[in-house]
């Protein structure tokens, strides 16, 4: 069993290294098919007349490239430079580099956009990462800050009844670890807490391969609510 750092700063650094080495050892780690959440996001963002999407935790960009191929302009971010390098190379190869940009960003830090300047935020399997509950609340508050009133946030997470949770080592603070990756399995209570004063549009369990997932779609209410 791999030893896992659970101190706050050490954990963050160790997870970044773990993801960097995973992407370096296995390019295109997540495959080239878009996630089910990205397919749903295209429907939801399209229906809302959205053109621009900020993606958090994009990895090597299977969803960013899919969204770009569907006509959206995508700004993809991740804290792994090897993953972003792969994303940029694929975007160039596929002629999508005019519609996809990629930038290094750790979502523990404030999001770069100014207040109320973003139409939509998308994050597949990011909120499951090694965040404390207070980091999760700060992240969702940051998403809300950058979205325009009426802006959409679509995210998807693995849930507590995911079969792989039984192979994980339990850590403090509701986190668990497997093969050096640390994360959190979600339940609907946590989704509800994070939804706070948002308008919750969709909360849908689904299976994706062997993963048991939950798709969450929320709207930032108009200013003053
Ligand atoms: C399970 S992968 C999902 C990648 C991509 N969304 C997909 O579905 O193909 C999780 C991603 O989150 C990124 N990540 C983890 N912690 C992060 C953080 N604190 N800030 C930014 N990205 C992070 C990892 O580098 C990894 O690319």
PDB file of C-alpha atoms and ligand atoms in Angstrom:
ATOM      1  CA  UNK A   1       0.000   0.000   0.000  1.00  0.00           C
ATOM      2  CA  UNK A   2       1.389   3.400  -1.004  1.00  0.00           C
ATOM      3  CA  UNK A   3       1.940   5.857   1.848  1.00  0.00           C
ATOM      4  CA  UNK A   4      -0.257   8.946   1.590  1.00  0.00           C
ATOM      5  CA  UNK A   5       0.558  12.408   2.907  1.00  0.00           C
ATOM      6  CA  UNK A   6      -2.449  13.788   4.720  1.00  0.00           C
ATOM      7  CA  UNK A   7      -1.056  17.166   5.897  1.00  0.00           C
ATOM      8  CA  UNK A   8      -2.783  20.033   4.083  1.00  0.00           C
ATOM      9  CA  UNK A   9       0.058  21.473   1.993  1.00  0.00           C
ATOM     10  CA  UNK A  10       1.892  18.150   1.661  1.00  0.00           C
ATOM     11  CA  UNK A  11      -1.280  16.470   0.413  1.00  0.00           C
ATOM     12  CA  UNK A  12      -1.838  19.142  -2.245  1.00  0.00           C
ATOM     13  CA  UNK A  13       1.755  18.914  -3.468  1.00  0.00           C
ATOM     14  CA  UNK A  14       1.758  15.107  -3.433  1.00  0.00           C
ATOM     15  CA  UNK A  15      -1.478  14.983  -5.442  1.00  0.00           C
ATOM     16  CA  UNK A  16      -0.105  17.344  -8.077  1.00  0.00           C
ATOM     17  CA  UNK A  17       2.985  15.135  -8.408  1.00  0.00           C
ATOM     18  CA  UNK A  18       0.810  12.015  -8.561  1.00  0.00           C
ATOM     19  CA  UNK A  19      -1.281  13.433 -11.404  1.00  0.00           C
ATOM     20  CA  UNK A  20       1.785  14.743 -13.263  1.00  0.00           C
ATOM     21  CA  UNK A  21       3.425  11.335 -13.168  1.00  0.00           C
ATOM     22  CA  UNK A  22       0.193   9.555 -14.157  1.00  0.00           C
ATOM     23  CA  UNK A  23      -0.204  11.766 -17.249  1.00  0.00           C
ATOM     24  CA  UNK A  24       3.494  11.514 -18.125  1.00  0.00           C
ATOM     25  CA  UNK A  25       3.477   7.711 -17.835  1.00  0.00           C
ATOM     26  CA  UNK A  26       0.184   7.244 -19.618  1.00  0.00           C
ATOM     27  CA  UNK A  27      -0.617   9.955 -22.163  1.00  0.00           C
ATOM     28  CA  UNK A  28      -4.336  10.295 -22.913  1.00  0.00           C
ATOM     29  CA  UNK A  29      -5.037   8.602 -19.574  1.00  0.00           C
ATOM     30  CA  UNK A  30      -8.798   9.181 -19.736  1.00  0.00           C
ATOM     31  CA  UNK A  31      -9.179   8.218 -23.412  1.00  0.00           C
ATOM     32  CA  UNK A  32     -10.525  10.343 -26.219  1.00  0.00           C
ATOM     33  CA  UNK A  33     -14.267   9.764 -25.741  1.00  0.00           C
ATOM     34  CA  UNK A  34     -16.059  12.636 -23.991  1.00  0.00           C
ATOM     35  CA  UNK A  35     -17.615  12.019 -20.601  1.00  0.00           C
ATOM     36  CA  UNK A  36     -21.378  11.587 -20.208  1.00  0.00           C
ATOM     37  CA  UNK A  37     -21.354  14.848 -18.237  1.00  0.00           C
ATOM     38  CA  UNK A  38     -19.807  16.725 -21.161  1.00  0.00           C
ATOM     39  CA  UNK A  39     -22.498  15.372 -23.489  1.00  0.00           C
ATOM     40  CA  UNK A  40     -25.186  16.599 -21.079  1.00  0.00           C
ATOM     41  CA  UNK A  41     -23.410  19.945 -20.649  1.00  0.00           C
ATOM     42  CA  UNK A  42     -23.561  20.492 -24.419  1.00  0.00           C
ATOM     43  CA  UNK A  43     -27.357  20.090 -24.253  1.00  0.00           C
ATOM     44  CA  UNK A  44     -27.776  22.308 -21.185  1.00  0.00           C
ATOM     45  CA  UNK A  45     -25.349  25.049 -22.297  1.00  0.00           C
ATOM     46  CA  UNK A  46     -26.730  24.963 -25.840  1.00  0.00           C
ATOM     47  CA  UNK A  47     -30.305  25.391 -24.594  1.00  0.00           C
ATOM     48  CA  UNK A  48     -29.174  28.366 -22.484  1.00  0.00           C
ATOM     49  CA  UNK A  49     -27.528  30.071 -25.489  1.00  0.00           C
ATOM     50  CA  UNK A  50     -24.057  29.832 -23.962  1.00  0.00           C
ATOM     51  CA  UNK A  51     -20.935  30.272 -26.136  1.00  0.00           C
ATOM     52  CA  UNK A  52     -17.999  30.275 -23.688  1.00  0.00           C
ATOM     53  CA  UNK A  53     -17.127  27.639 -21.103  1.00  0.00           C
ATOM     54  CA  UNK A  54     -14.535  27.582 -18.328  1.00  0.00           C
ATOM     55  CA  UNK A  55     -13.464  24.014 -17.565  1.00  0.00           C
ATOM     56  CA  UNK A  56     -11.843  23.131 -14.224  1.00  0.00           C
ATOM     57  CA  UNK A  57      -9.684  20.006 -13.841  1.00  0.00           C
ATOM     58  CA  UNK A  58      -9.738  19.364 -17.587  1.00  0.00           C
ATOM     59  CA  UNK A  59      -6.957  16.774 -17.592  1.00  0.00           C
ATOM     60  CA  UNK A  60      -5.713  16.179 -21.150  1.00  0.00           C
ATOM     61  CA  UNK A  61      -8.885  17.692 -22.506  1.00  0.00           C
ATOM     62  CA  UNK A  62     -11.177  14.971 -23.831  1.00  0.00           C
ATOM     63  CA  UNK A  63     -14.178  17.115 -22.779  1.00  0.00           C
ATOM     64  CA  UNK A  64     -12.665  20.506 -23.651  1.00  0.00           C
ATOM     65  CA  UNK A  65     -11.965  19.244 -27.176  1.00  0.00           C
ATOM     66  CA  UNK A  66     -15.442  17.741 -27.457  1.00  0.00           C
ATOM     67  CA  UNK A  67     -17.074  21.006 -26.333  1.00  0.00           C
ATOM     68  CA  UNK A  68     -14.895  22.951 -28.791  1.00  0.00           C
ATOM     69  CA  UNK A  69     -15.898  20.544 -31.569  1.00  0.00           C
ATOM     70  CA  UNK A  70     -19.535  21.325 -30.707  1.00  0.00           C
ATOM     71  CA  UNK A  71     -18.891  25.038 -31.276  1.00  0.00           C
ATOM     72  CA  UNK A  72     -18.149  26.332 -27.766  1.00  0.00           C
ATOM     73  CA  UNK A  73     -15.065  28.399 -26.908  1.00  0.00           C
ATOM     74  CA  UNK A  74     -13.386  26.648 -24.010  1.00  0.00           C
ATOM     75  CA  UNK A  75     -10.835  27.838 -21.480  1.00  0.00           C
ATOM     76  CA  UNK A  76      -9.483  24.652 -19.897  1.00  0.00           C
ATOM     77  CA  UNK A  77      -7.560  24.645 -16.618  1.00  0.00           C
ATOM     78  CA  UNK A  78      -5.825  21.966 -14.580  1.00  0.00           C
ATOM     79  CA  UNK A  79      -2.941  21.854 -12.108  1.00  0.00           C
ATOM     80  CA  UNK A  80      -1.032  19.299 -14.229  1.00  0.00           C
ATOM     81  CA  UNK A  81       1.233  20.765 -16.898  1.00  0.00           C
ATOM     82  CA  UNK A  82       1.838  17.393 -18.624  1.00  0.00           C
ATOM     83  CA  UNK A  83      -1.943  17.026 -19.047  1.00  0.00           C
ATOM     84  CA  UNK A  84      -2.279  20.548 -20.453  1.00  0.00           C
ATOM     85  CA  UNK A  85       0.615  19.934 -22.876  1.00  0.00           C
ATOM     86  CA  UNK A  86      -1.252  16.920 -24.228  1.00  0.00           C
ATOM     87  CA  UNK A  87      -4.430  18.999 -24.520  1.00  0.00           C
ATOM     88  CA  UNK A  88      -2.643  21.740 -26.494  1.00  0.00           C
ATOM     89  CA  UNK A  89      -1.031  19.223 -28.855  1.00  0.00           C
ATOM     90  CA  UNK A  90      -4.341  17.488 -29.581  1.00  0.00           C
ATOM     91  CA  UNK A  91      -6.120  20.825 -30.071  1.00  0.00           C
ATOM     92  CA  UNK A  92      -3.484  21.834 -32.621  1.00  0.00           C
ATOM     93  CA  UNK A  93      -3.574  18.453 -34.373  1.00  0.00           C
ATOM     94  CA  UNK A  94      -7.379  18.597 -34.650  1.00  0.00           C
ATOM     95  CA  UNK A  95      -7.503  22.246 -35.740  1.00  0.00           C
ATOM     96  CA  UNK A  96      -9.356  23.280 -32.576  1.00  0.00           C
ATOM     97  CA  UNK A  97      -6.660  25.551 -31.106  1.00  0.00           C
ATOM     98  CA  UNK A  98      -8.595  28.677 -32.083  1.00  0.00           C
ATOM     99  CA  UNK A  99     -11.415  27.565 -29.760  1.00  0.00           C
ATOM    100  CA  UNK A 100      -9.512  25.967 -26.842  1.00  0.00           C
ATOM    101  CA  UNK A 101      -7.025  27.636 -24.524  1.00  0.00           C
ATOM    102  CA  UNK A 102      -5.323  25.830 -21.643  1.00  0.00           C
ATOM    103  CA  UNK A 103      -3.818  27.302 -18.488  1.00  0.00           C
ATOM    104  CA  UNK A 104      -2.237  25.921 -15.345  1.00  0.00           C
ATOM    105  CA  UNK A 105      -4.403  26.618 -12.312  1.00  0.00           C
ATOM    106  CA  UNK A 106      -4.894  25.026  -8.907  1.00  0.00           C
ATOM    107  CA  UNK A 107      -8.532  25.449  -7.911  1.00  0.00           C
ATOM    108  CA  UNK A 108      -7.491  25.955  -4.291  1.00  0.00           C
ATOM    109  CA  UNK A 109      -6.454  29.405  -5.487  1.00  0.00           C
ATOM    110  CA  UNK A 110      -9.026  32.037  -6.483  1.00  0.00           C
ATOM    111  CA  UNK A 111     -10.269  31.560 -10.047  1.00  0.00           C
ATOM    112  CA  UNK A 112      -8.590  34.037 -12.436  1.00  0.00           C
ATOM    113  CA  UNK A 113     -11.724  35.609 -14.078  1.00  0.00           C
ATOM    114  CA  UNK A 114     -13.194  38.836 -12.715  1.00  0.00           C
ATOM    115  CA  UNK A 115     -16.596  38.830 -10.990  1.00  0.00           C
ATOM    116  CA  UNK A 116     -19.627  37.916 -13.123  1.00  0.00           C
ATOM    117  CA  UNK A 117     -17.729  37.527 -16.406  1.00  0.00           C
ATOM    118  CA  UNK A 118     -18.196  33.802 -17.182  1.00  0.00           C
ATOM    119  CA  UNK A 119     -21.227  32.168 -18.841  1.00  0.00           C
ATOM    120  CA  UNK A 120     -20.660  28.557 -17.825  1.00  0.00           C
ATOM    121  CA  UNK A 121     -18.335  26.388 -15.746  1.00  0.00           C
ATOM    122  CA  UNK A 122     -17.857  22.670 -16.306  1.00  0.00           C
ATOM    123  CA  UNK A 123     -15.978  20.176 -14.115  1.00  0.00           C
ATOM    124  CA  UNK A 124     -16.015  16.394 -14.596  1.00  0.00           C
ATOM    125  CA  UNK A 125     -14.496  14.395 -11.715  1.00  0.00           C
ATOM    126  CA  UNK A 126     -12.772  17.431 -10.211  1.00  0.00           C
ATOM    127  CA  UNK A 127     -14.791  18.051  -7.049  1.00  0.00           C
ATOM    128  CA  UNK A 128     -13.978  14.428  -6.100  1.00  0.00           C
ATOM    129  CA  UNK A 129     -10.322  15.318  -5.688  1.00  0.00           C
ATOM    130  CA  UNK A 130      -8.448  15.771  -2.389  1.00  0.00           C
ATOM    131  CA  UNK A 131     -10.303  18.816  -1.079  1.00  0.00           C
ATOM    132  CA  UNK A 132     -11.363  19.464   2.486  1.00  0.00           C
ATOM    133  CA  UNK A 133     -15.022  20.443   2.990  1.00  0.00           C
ATOM    134  CA  UNK A 134     -13.984  24.088   3.426  1.00  0.00           C
ATOM    135  CA  UNK A 135     -11.935  23.985   0.204  1.00  0.00           C
ATOM    136  CA  UNK A 136     -14.986  22.592  -1.603  1.00  0.00           C
ATOM    137  CA  UNK A 137     -17.189  25.384  -0.257  1.00  0.00           C
ATOM    138  CA  UNK A 138     -14.585  27.997  -1.281  1.00  0.00           C
ATOM    139  CA  UNK A 139     -14.316  26.501  -4.757  1.00  0.00           C
ATOM    140  CA  UNK A 140     -18.077  26.562  -5.298  1.00  0.00           C
ATOM    141  CA  UNK A 141     -18.193  30.146  -3.969  1.00  0.00           C
ATOM    142  CA  UNK A 142     -15.480  31.080  -6.482  1.00  0.00           C
ATOM    143  CA  UNK A 143     -17.460  29.497  -9.326  1.00  0.00           C
ATOM    144  CA  UNK A 144     -20.470  31.530  -8.223  1.00  0.00           C
ATOM    145  CA  UNK A 145     -18.385  34.725  -8.043  1.00  0.00           C
ATOM    146  CA  UNK A 146     -17.079  34.422 -11.622  1.00  0.00           C
ATOM    147  CA  UNK A 147     -20.411  33.393 -13.184  1.00  0.00           C
ATOM    148  CA  UNK A 148     -22.775  36.003 -14.531  1.00  0.00           C
ATOM    149  CA  UNK A 149     -26.213  35.962 -12.904  1.00  0.00           C
ATOM    150  CA  UNK A 150     -28.030  33.202 -14.790  1.00  0.00           C
ATOM    151  CA  UNK A 151     -24.697  31.473 -15.552  1.00  0.00           C
ATOM    152  CA  UNK A 152     -24.538  27.660 -15.366  1.00  0.00           C
ATOM    153  CA  UNK A 153     -22.349  25.278 -13.412  1.00  0.00           C
ATOM    154  CA  UNK A 154     -22.372  21.620 -14.450  1.00  0.00           C
ATOM    155  CA  UNK A 155     -20.252  19.142 -12.522  1.00  0.00           C
ATOM    156  CA  UNK A 156     -20.094  15.388 -12.094  1.00  0.00           C
ATOM    157  CA  UNK A 157     -18.700  13.351  -9.206  1.00  0.00           C
ATOM    158  CA  UNK A 158     -18.268   9.752  -8.099  1.00  0.00           C
ATOM    159  CA  UNK A 159     -20.657   8.746  -5.366  1.00  0.00           C
ATOM    160  CA  UNK A 160     -20.310   6.862  -2.085  1.00  0.00           C
ATOM    161  CA  UNK A 161     -21.911   3.710  -3.546  1.00  0.00           C
ATOM    162  CA  UNK A 162     -19.229   3.516  -6.275  1.00  0.00           C
ATOM    163  CA  UNK A 163     -17.920  -0.093  -6.209  1.00  0.00           C
ATOM    164  CA  UNK A 164     -14.287   1.059  -6.147  1.00  0.00           C
ATOM    165  CA  UNK A 165     -14.796   2.750  -2.763  1.00  0.00           C
ATOM    166  CA  UNK A 166     -14.374  -0.674  -1.104  1.00  0.00           C
ATOM    167  CA  UNK A 167     -10.742  -0.880  -2.302  1.00  0.00           C
ATOM    168  CA  UNK A 168      -9.839   2.507  -0.857  1.00  0.00           C
ATOM    169  CA  UNK A 169      -7.961   3.265   2.320  1.00  0.00           C
ATOM    170  CA  UNK A 170     -10.040   5.560   4.554  1.00  0.00           C
ATOM    171  CA  UNK A 171      -8.301   8.786   5.579  1.00  0.00           C
ATOM    172  CA  UNK A 172      -9.305  11.651   7.867  1.00  0.00           C
ATOM    173  CA  UNK A 173     -11.948  14.216   6.877  1.00  0.00           C
ATOM    174  CA  UNK A 174     -14.006  11.869   4.662  1.00  0.00           C
ATOM    175  CA  UNK A 175     -11.187  11.411   2.157  1.00  0.00           C
ATOM    176  CA  UNK A 176      -9.975   8.063   0.865  1.00  0.00           C
ATOM    177  CA  UNK A 177      -6.938   6.879  -1.071  1.00  0.00           C
ATOM    178  CA  UNK A 178      -6.065   4.333  -3.722  1.00  0.00           C
ATOM    179  CA  UNK A 179      -2.751   3.906  -5.535  1.00  0.00           C
ATOM    180  CA  UNK A 180      -1.546   7.279  -4.263  1.00  0.00           C
ATOM    181  CA  UNK A 181      -4.619   9.192  -5.520  1.00  0.00           C
ATOM    182  CA  UNK A 182      -6.670  10.846  -2.799  1.00  0.00           C
ATOM    183  CA  UNK A 183     -10.309  11.814  -3.203  1.00  0.00           C
ATOM    184  CA  UNK A 184     -13.807  12.003  -1.809  1.00  0.00           C
ATOM    185  CA  UNK A 185     -16.907  10.027  -2.754  1.00  0.00           C
ATOM    186  CA  UNK A 186     -19.938  12.330  -2.766  1.00  0.00           C
ATOM    187  CA  UNK A 187     -23.448  11.898  -1.470  1.00  0.00           C
ATOM    188  CA  UNK A 188     -26.555  13.970  -2.142  1.00  0.00           C
ATOM    189  CA  UNK A 189     -26.285  15.710   1.249  1.00  0.00           C
ATOM    190  CA  UNK A 190     -22.929  17.185   0.276  1.00  0.00           C
ATOM    191  CA  UNK A 191     -24.304  18.259  -3.119  1.00  0.00           C
ATOM    192  CA  UNK A 192     -27.197  19.936  -1.294  1.00  0.00           C
ATOM    193  CA  UNK A 193     -24.847  21.750   1.093  1.00  0.00           C
ATOM    194  CA  UNK A 194     -22.718  23.003  -1.787  1.00  0.00           C
ATOM    195  CA  UNK A 195     -25.816  24.100  -3.722  1.00  0.00           C
ATOM    196  CA  UNK A 196     -26.618  26.572  -0.907  1.00  0.00           C
ATOM    197  CA  UNK A 197     -28.404  29.531  -2.489  1.00  0.00           C
ATOM    198  CA  UNK A 198     -27.931  28.301  -6.059  1.00  0.00           C
ATOM    199  CA  UNK A 199     -30.852  27.175  -8.175  1.00  0.00           C
ATOM    200  CA  UNK A 200     -30.429  23.388  -8.431  1.00  0.00           C
ATOM    201  CA  UNK A 201     -31.598  22.396 -11.946  1.00  0.00           C
ATOM    202  CA  UNK A 202     -30.603  18.764 -12.180  1.00  0.00           C
ATOM    203  CA  UNK A 203     -29.357  16.072  -9.815  1.00  0.00           C
ATOM    204  CA  UNK A 204     -29.056  12.807 -11.710  1.00  0.00           C
ATOM    205  CA  UNK A 205     -27.367   9.545 -10.716  1.00  0.00           C
ATOM    206  CA  UNK A 206     -25.918   7.485 -13.574  1.00  0.00           C
ATOM    207  CA  UNK A 207     -23.356   4.785 -14.274  1.00  0.00           C
ATOM    208  CA  UNK A 208     -20.353   5.418 -16.476  1.00  0.00           C
ATOM    209  CA  UNK A 209     -18.309   2.269 -17.061  1.00  0.00           C
ATOM    210  CA  UNK A 210     -17.689   0.921 -13.567  1.00  0.00           C
ATOM    211  CA  UNK A 211     -18.202   4.306 -11.951  1.00  0.00           C
ATOM    212  CA  UNK A 212     -21.312   5.332 -10.091  1.00  0.00           C
ATOM    213  CA  UNK A 213     -21.756   9.029 -10.715  1.00  0.00           C
ATOM    214  CA  UNK A 214     -23.924  12.018  -9.939  1.00  0.00           C
ATOM    215  CA  UNK A 215     -24.473  14.868 -12.380  1.00  0.00           C
ATOM    216  CA  UNK A 216     -25.249  18.257 -10.873  1.00  0.00           C
ATOM    217  CA  UNK A 217     -26.454  21.249 -12.883  1.00  0.00           C
ATOM    218  CA  UNK A 218     -26.965  24.586 -11.115  1.00  0.00           C
ATOM    219  CA  UNK A 219     -27.735  28.169 -12.094  1.00  0.00           C
ATOM    220  CA  UNK A 220     -26.376  31.259 -10.388  1.00  0.00           C
ATOM    221  CA  UNK A 221     -29.509  33.149  -9.365  1.00  0.00           C
ATOM    222  CA  UNK A 222     -29.935  36.790 -10.386  1.00  0.00           C
ATOM    223  CA  UNK A 223     -28.010  39.391  -8.353  1.00  0.00           C
ATOM    224  CA  UNK A 224     -29.476  40.115  -4.914  1.00  0.00           C
ATOM    225  CA  UNK A 225     -30.938  36.626  -4.382  1.00  0.00           C
TER     226      UNK A 225
HETATM  227  C1  LIG B   1     -10.143  12.268 -12.590  1.00  0.00           C
HETATM  228  S1  LIG B   1      -9.238  13.493 -13.454  1.00  0.00           S
HETATM  229  C2  LIG B   1     -10.494  14.109 -14.553  1.00  0.00           C
HETATM  230  C3  LIG B   1      -9.938  14.798 -15.756  1.00  0.00           C
HETATM  231  C4  LIG B   1     -10.982  15.280 -16.763  1.00  0.00           C
HETATM  232  N1  LIG B   1     -11.955  16.176 -16.153  1.00  0.00           N
HETATM  233  C5  LIG B   1     -11.678  14.126 -17.433  1.00  0.00           C
HETATM  234  O1  LIG B   1     -12.809  13.797 -17.026  1.00  0.00           O
HETATM  235  O2  LIG B   1     -11.081  13.540 -18.339  1.00  0.00           O
HETATM  236  C6  LIG B   1      -9.094  14.813 -12.251  1.00  0.00           C
HETATM  237  C7  LIG B   1      -8.301  16.007 -12.746  1.00  0.00           C
HETATM  238  O3  LIG B   1      -8.307  17.003 -11.727  1.00  0.00           O
HETATM  239  C8  LIG B   1      -7.038  17.624 -11.692  1.00  0.00           C
HETATM  240  N2  LIG B   1      -6.896  18.223 -10.355  1.00  0.00           N
HETATM  241  C9  LIG B   1      -6.841  17.590  -9.166  1.00  0.00           C
HETATM  242  N3  LIG B   1      -6.700  18.482  -8.173  1.00  0.00           N
HETATM  243  C10 LIG B   1      -6.674  19.709  -8.763  1.00  0.00           C
HETATM  244  C11 LIG B   1      -6.541  21.028  -8.266  1.00  0.00           C
HETATM  245  N4  LIG B   1      -6.386  21.267  -6.958  1.00  0.00           N
HETATM  246  N5  LIG B   1      -6.576  22.067  -9.137  1.00  0.00           N
HETATM  247  C12 LIG B   1      -6.723  21.825 -10.469  1.00  0.00           C
HETATM  248  N6  LIG B   1      -6.826  20.588 -11.008  1.00  0.00           N
HETATM  249  C13 LIG B   1      -6.814  19.537 -10.153  1.00  0.00           C
HETATM  250  C14 LIG B   1      -6.067  16.478 -11.993  1.00  0.00           C
HETATM  251  O4  LIG B   1      -4.826  16.943 -12.464  1.00  0.00           O
HETATM  252  C15 LIG B   1      -6.841  15.687 -13.043  1.00  0.00           C
HETATM  253  O5  LIG B   1      -6.533  16.145 -14.329  1.00  0.00           O
END
